[in-house]
């Protein structure tokens, strides 16, 4: 099946710093989503971005489908950005029935 | 409010007991999914349903069962056959017509001792 790799696994920042999280995937995709998992476990949808670039406030994301990677940019980080960031994809091949395959996540810690 | 609700938030059970986790959505979505998350891991698919009265096994279905009698509801039963049931369980749904984007409920933390 499709493989999803996220980097870095851990990231520690000072408040106000910028960061880039990366997601590599091994096959063509119909869907790519970025999520933020908060301390209570809730998965918050950040972006639905199978291709192209989107921005939402201090966050933006770019997916280059032909090269099989996506980047999540966080600018002017805040302590509330802390948590785990997941990339998840739906493979375009076979009968994926919309199943999301998750990466292992990036644990982001923002210090005041 | 439109969304996905899961209950209970926390659940404690003794080994050997079956337990049912609730998932309800009012988004009018056709497809619903159950995922399991273990500490420090991403999510893995247990079961999915694309339409009422139909559901299919995901990657880790052993020891679990589901039903889909109504469009809004997709309960998951963790049976005594599941060897390691302690985990965080998340339910998701998506519209088959609009896009592949999935939306998640708040999750249920199950502890079996």
GROMACS .gro file of N, CA and C in nm, chain A residues 13-97:
model
  255
   13UNK      N    1   1.035   2.492   1.904
   13UNK     CA    2   1.051   2.630   1.858
   13UNK      C    3   1.029   2.728   1.972
   14UNK      N    4   1.085   2.846   1.953
   14UNK     CA    5   1.049   2.958   2.038
   14UNK      C    6   0.930   3.030   1.973
   15UNK      N    7   0.845   3.084   2.057
   15UNK     CA    8   0.731   3.160   2.006
   15UNK      C    9   0.779   3.266   1.906
   16UNK      N   10   0.707   3.277   1.796
   16UNK     CA   11   0.744   3.375   1.694
   16UNK      C   12   0.825   3.319   1.579
   17UNK      N   13   0.879   3.199   1.596
   17UNK     CA   14   0.960   3.138   1.490
   17UNK      C   15   0.871   3.080   1.382
   18UNK      N   16   0.933   3.059   1.265
   18UNK     CA   17   0.865   2.994   1.152
   18UNK      C   18   0.911   2.850   1.140
   19UNK      N   19   0.829   2.766   1.078
   19UNK     CA   20   0.869   2.626   1.062
   19UNK      C   21   0.805   2.568   0.937
   20UNK      N   22   0.870   2.460   0.889
   20UNK     CA   23   0.820   2.387   0.773
   20UNK      C   24   0.816   2.238   0.807
   21UNK      N   25   0.700   2.178   0.786
   21UNK     CA   26   0.683   2.035   0.806
   21UNK      C   27   0.665   1.970   0.668
   22UNK      N   28   0.724   1.852   0.654
   22UNK     CA   29   0.722   1.787   0.523
   22UNK      C   30   0.649   1.653   0.530
   23UNK      N   31   0.584   1.619   0.418
   23UNK     CA   32   0.514   1.492   0.404
   23UNK      C   33   0.548   1.435   0.267
   24UNK      N   34   0.611   1.318   0.264
   24UNK     CA   35   0.640   1.247   0.140
   24UNK      C   36   0.547   1.127   0.127
   25UNK      N   37   0.499   1.101   0.008
   25UNK     CA   38   0.413   0.986  -0.014
   25UNK      C   39   0.458   0.910  -0.138
   26UNK      N   40   0.427   0.781  -0.139
   26UNK     CA   41   0.493   0.691  -0.234
   26UNK      C   42   0.415   0.666  -0.362
   27UNK      N   43   0.291   0.720  -0.372
   27UNK     CA   44   0.210   0.691  -0.490
   27UNK      C   45   0.117   0.810  -0.517
   28UNK      N   46   0.047   0.805  -0.629
   28UNK     CA   47  -0.048   0.912  -0.662
   28UNK      C   48  -0.162   0.913  -0.562
   29UNK      N   49  -0.215   1.033  -0.536
   29UNK     CA   50  -0.318   1.047  -0.433
   29UNK      C   51  -0.440   1.122  -0.487
   30UNK      N   52  -0.557   1.086  -0.432
   30UNK     CA   53  -0.680   1.159  -0.459
   30UNK      C   54  -0.706   1.266  -0.354
   31UNK      N   55  -0.645   1.247  -0.239
   31UNK     CA   56  -0.671   1.335  -0.126
   31UNK      C   57  -0.543   1.348  -0.046
   32UNK      N   58  -0.518   1.467   0.005
   32UNK     CA   59  -0.413   1.486   0.104
   32UNK      C   60  -0.467   1.586   0.205
   33UNK      N   61  -0.463   1.547   0.329
   33UNK     CA   62  -0.511   1.635   0.435
   33UNK      C   63  -0.402   1.655   0.540
   34UNK      N   64  -0.396   1.776   0.595
   34UNK     CA   65  -0.314   1.807   0.711
   34UNK      C   66  -0.408   1.827   0.830
   35UNK      N   67  -0.368   1.764   0.942
   35UNK     CA   68  -0.446   1.774   1.065
   35UNK      C   69  -0.355   1.822   1.178
   36UNK      N   70  -0.418   1.890   1.274
   36UNK     CA   71  -0.352   1.921   1.401
   36UNK      C   72  -0.428   1.844   1.509
   37UNK      N   73  -0.356   1.761   1.584
   37UNK     CA   74  -0.419   1.689   1.694
   37UNK      C   75  -0.390   1.764   1.823
   38UNK      N   76  -0.495   1.812   1.887
   38UNK     CA   77  -0.476   1.892   2.007
   38UNK      C   78  -0.453   1.802   2.129
   39UNK      N   79  -0.421   1.859   2.244
   39UNK     CA   80  -0.390   1.777   2.362
   39UNK      C   81  -0.505   1.686   2.406
   40UNK      N   82  -0.626   1.713   2.365
   40UNK     CA   83  -0.740   1.629   2.402
   40UNK      C   84  -0.766   1.519   2.298
   41UNK      N   85  -0.685   1.518   2.194
   41UNK     CA   86  -0.695   1.413   2.094
   41UNK      C   87  -0.777   1.449   1.972
   42UNK      N   88  -0.845   1.560   1.975
   42UNK     CA   89  -0.928   1.600   1.861
   42UNK      C   90  -0.842   1.628   1.739
   43UNK      N   91  -0.883   1.571   1.625
   43UNK     CA   92  -0.815   1.597   1.499
   43UNK      C   93  -0.883   1.716   1.432
   44UNK      N   94  -0.808   1.822   1.413
   44UNK     CA   95  -0.862   1.943   1.354
   44UNK      C   96  -0.814   1.952   1.210
   45UNK      N   97  -0.910   1.966   1.119
   45UNK     CA   98  -0.873   1.978   0.977
   45UNK      C   99  -0.803   2.111   0.952
   46UNK      N  100  -0.683   2.105   0.898
   46UNK     CA  101  -0.612   2.227   0.862
   46UNK      C  102  -0.629   2.257   0.713
   47UNK      N  103  -0.597   2.157   0.632
   47UNK     CA  104  -0.605   2.175   0.487
   47UNK      C  105  -0.647   2.044   0.420
   48UNK      N  106  -0.730   2.061   0.317
   48UNK     CA  107  -0.757   1.955   0.221
   48UNK      C  108  -0.686   2.000   0.094
   49UNK      N  109  -0.575   1.932   0.057
   49UNK     CA  110  -0.489   1.989  -0.045
   49UNK      C  111  -0.422   1.880  -0.129
   50UNK      N  112  -0.499   1.813  -0.217
   50UNK     CA  113  -0.437   1.710  -0.303
   50UNK      C  114  -0.339   1.768  -0.404
   51UNK      N  115  -0.349   1.899  -0.430
   51UNK     CA  116  -0.251   1.965  -0.516
   51UNK      C  117  -0.264   2.115  -0.494
   52UNK      N  118  -0.157   2.189  -0.533
   52UNK     CA  119  -0.164   2.334  -0.527
   52UNK      C  120  -0.125   2.391  -0.392
   53UNK      N  121  -0.160   2.516  -0.371
   53UNK     CA  122  -0.124   2.592  -0.252
   53UNK      C  123  -0.247   2.656  -0.191
   54UNK      N  124  -0.252   2.651  -0.058
   54UNK     CA  125  -0.360   2.716   0.015
   54UNK      C  126  -0.302   2.789   0.134
   55UNK      N  127  -0.373   2.892   0.178
   55UNK     CA  128  -0.330   2.966   0.296
   55UNK      C  129  -0.451   2.990   0.385
   56UNK      N  130  -0.424   2.983   0.517
   56UNK     CA  131  -0.527   3.012   0.615
   56UNK      C  132  -0.460   3.079   0.734
   57UNK      N  133  -0.462   3.211   0.733
   57UNK     CA  134  -0.398   3.285   0.842
   57UNK      C  135  -0.248   3.265   0.842
   58UNK      N  136  -0.196   3.219   0.957
   58UNK     CA  137  -0.050   3.199   0.969
   58UNK      C  138  -0.005   3.065   0.908
   59UNK      N  139  -0.099   2.985   0.867
   59UNK     CA  140  -0.066   2.854   0.810
   59UNK      C  141  -0.085   2.855   0.659
   60UNK      N  142   0.004   2.785   0.592
   60UNK     CA  143  -0.014   2.762   0.450
   60UNK      C  144   0.038   2.623   0.416
   61UNK      N  145  -0.007   2.571   0.303
   61UNK     CA  146   0.034   2.437   0.262
   61UNK      C  147   0.051   2.434   0.111
   62UNK      N  148   0.146   2.353   0.067
   62UNK     CA  149   0.170   2.332  -0.075
   62UNK      C  150   0.185   2.183  -0.100
   63UNK      N  151   0.115   2.132  -0.200
   63UNK     CA  152   0.133   1.994  -0.242
   63UNK      C  153   0.179   1.992  -0.387
   64UNK      N  154   0.293   1.925  -0.411
   64UNK     CA  155   0.342   1.904  -0.547
   64UNK      C  156   0.317   1.757  -0.578
   65UNK      N  157   0.201   1.730  -0.638
   65UNK     CA  158   0.157   1.592  -0.656
   65UNK      C  159   0.251   1.513  -0.747
   66UNK      N  160   0.305   1.581  -0.849
   66UNK     CA  161   0.393   1.511  -0.944
   66UNK      C  162   0.522   1.465  -0.878
   67UNK      N  163   0.564   1.535  -0.773
   67UNK     CA  164   0.686   1.496  -0.702
   67UNK      C  165   0.655   1.427  -0.569
   68UNK      N  166   0.528   1.410  -0.539
   68UNK     CA  167   0.482   1.330  -0.426
   68UNK      C  168   0.530   1.383  -0.291
   69UNK      N  169   0.507   1.512  -0.270
   69UNK     CA  170   0.533   1.566  -0.138
   69UNK      C  171   0.441   1.685  -0.111
   70UNK      N  172   0.427   1.713   0.018
   70UNK     CA  173   0.350   1.828   0.063
   70UNK      C  174   0.425   1.896   0.177
   71UNK      N  175   0.410   2.027   0.186
   71UNK     CA  176   0.474   2.105   0.291
   71UNK      C  177   0.369   2.186   0.367
   72UNK      N  178   0.384   2.188   0.497
   72UNK     CA  179   0.299   2.273   0.582
   72UNK      C  180   0.388   2.379   0.645
   73UNK      N  181   0.353   2.506   0.623
   73UNK     CA  182   0.429   2.618   0.677
   73UNK      C  183   0.352   2.680   0.794
   74UNK      N  184   0.424   2.701   0.903
   74UNK     CA  185   0.366   2.771   1.017
   74UNK      C  186   0.451   2.895   1.041
   75UNK      N  187   0.389   3.011   1.032
   75UNK     CA  188   0.465   3.135   1.054
   75UNK      C  189   0.426   3.195   1.188
   76UNK      N  190   0.520   3.269   1.246
   76UNK     CA  191   0.497   3.337   1.374
   76UNK      C  192   0.430   3.244   1.475
   77UNK      N  193   0.495   3.133   1.503
   77UNK     CA  194   0.433   3.029   1.584
   77UNK      C  195   0.392   3.080   1.723
   78UNK      N  196   0.286   3.019   1.774
   78UNK     CA  197   0.233   3.052   1.906
   78UNK      C  198   0.228   2.924   1.989
   79UNK      N  199   0.220   2.941   2.121
   79UNK     CA  200   0.219   2.823   2.208
   79UNK      C  201   0.099   2.734   2.178
   80UNK      N  202  -0.008   2.794   2.132
   80UNK     CA  203  -0.129   2.716   2.099
   80UNK      C  204  -0.111   2.631   1.974
   81UNK      N  205  -0.002   2.651   1.900
   81UNK     CA  206   0.026   2.567   1.784
   81UNK      C  207   0.084   2.432   1.826
   82UNK      N  208   0.124   2.419   1.950
   82UNK     CA  209   0.182   2.294   1.998
   82UNK      C  210   0.084   2.178   1.979
   83UNK      N  211   0.141   2.060   1.956
   83UNK     CA  212   0.058   1.941   1.934
   83UNK      C  213   0.123   1.854   1.828
   84UNK      N  214   0.045   1.762   1.777
   84UNK     CA  215   0.095   1.671   1.674
   84UNK      C  216   0.029   1.707   1.542
   85UNK      N  217   0.111   1.715   1.438
   85UNK     CA  218   0.062   1.745   1.305
   85UNK      C  219   0.072   1.618   1.220
   86UNK      N  220  -0.041   1.582   1.162
   86UNK     CA  221  -0.046   1.463   1.079
   86UNK      C  222  -0.075   1.500   0.934
   87UNK      N  223  -0.008   1.428   0.847
   87UNK     CA  224  -0.040   1.428   0.706
   87UNK      C  225  -0.109   1.294   0.677
   88UNK      N  226  -0.214   1.295   0.596
   88UNK     CA  227  -0.285   1.172   0.562
   88UNK      C  228  -0.328   1.180   0.417
   89UNK      N  229  -0.321   1.067   0.348
   89UNK     CA  230  -0.351   1.064   0.205
   89UNK      C  231  -0.449   0.953   0.173
   90UNK      N  232  -0.519   0.970   0.061
   90UNK     CA  233  -0.601   0.864   0.002
   90UNK      C  234  -0.536   0.827  -0.130
   91UNK      N  235  -0.497   0.702  -0.141
   91UNK     CA  236  -0.431   0.655  -0.262
   91UNK      C  237  -0.526   0.661  -0.381
   92UNK      N  238  -0.470   0.704  -0.497
   92UNK     CA  239  -0.549   0.706  -0.620
   92UNK      C  240  -0.556   0.570  -0.684
   93UNK      N  241  -0.471   0.478  -0.640
   93UNK     CA  242  -0.466   0.346  -0.701
   93UNK      C  243  -0.562   0.249  -0.638
   94UNK      N  244  -0.613   0.158  -0.715
   94UNK     CA  245  -0.696   0.049  -0.664
   94UNK      C  246  -0.826   0.097  -0.601
   95UNK      N  247  -0.880   0.016  -0.513
   95UNK     CA  248  -1.006   0.049  -0.447
   95UNK      C  249  -0.976   0.097  -0.305
   96UNK      N  250  -0.940   0.223  -0.294
   96UNK     CA  251  -0.899   0.274  -0.161
   96UNK      C  252  -1.019   0.310  -0.076
   97UNK      N  253  -1.140   0.317  -0.134
   97UNK     CA  254  -1.264   0.348  -0.064
   97UNK      C  255  -1.251   0.468   0.029
   0.00000   0.00000   0.00000
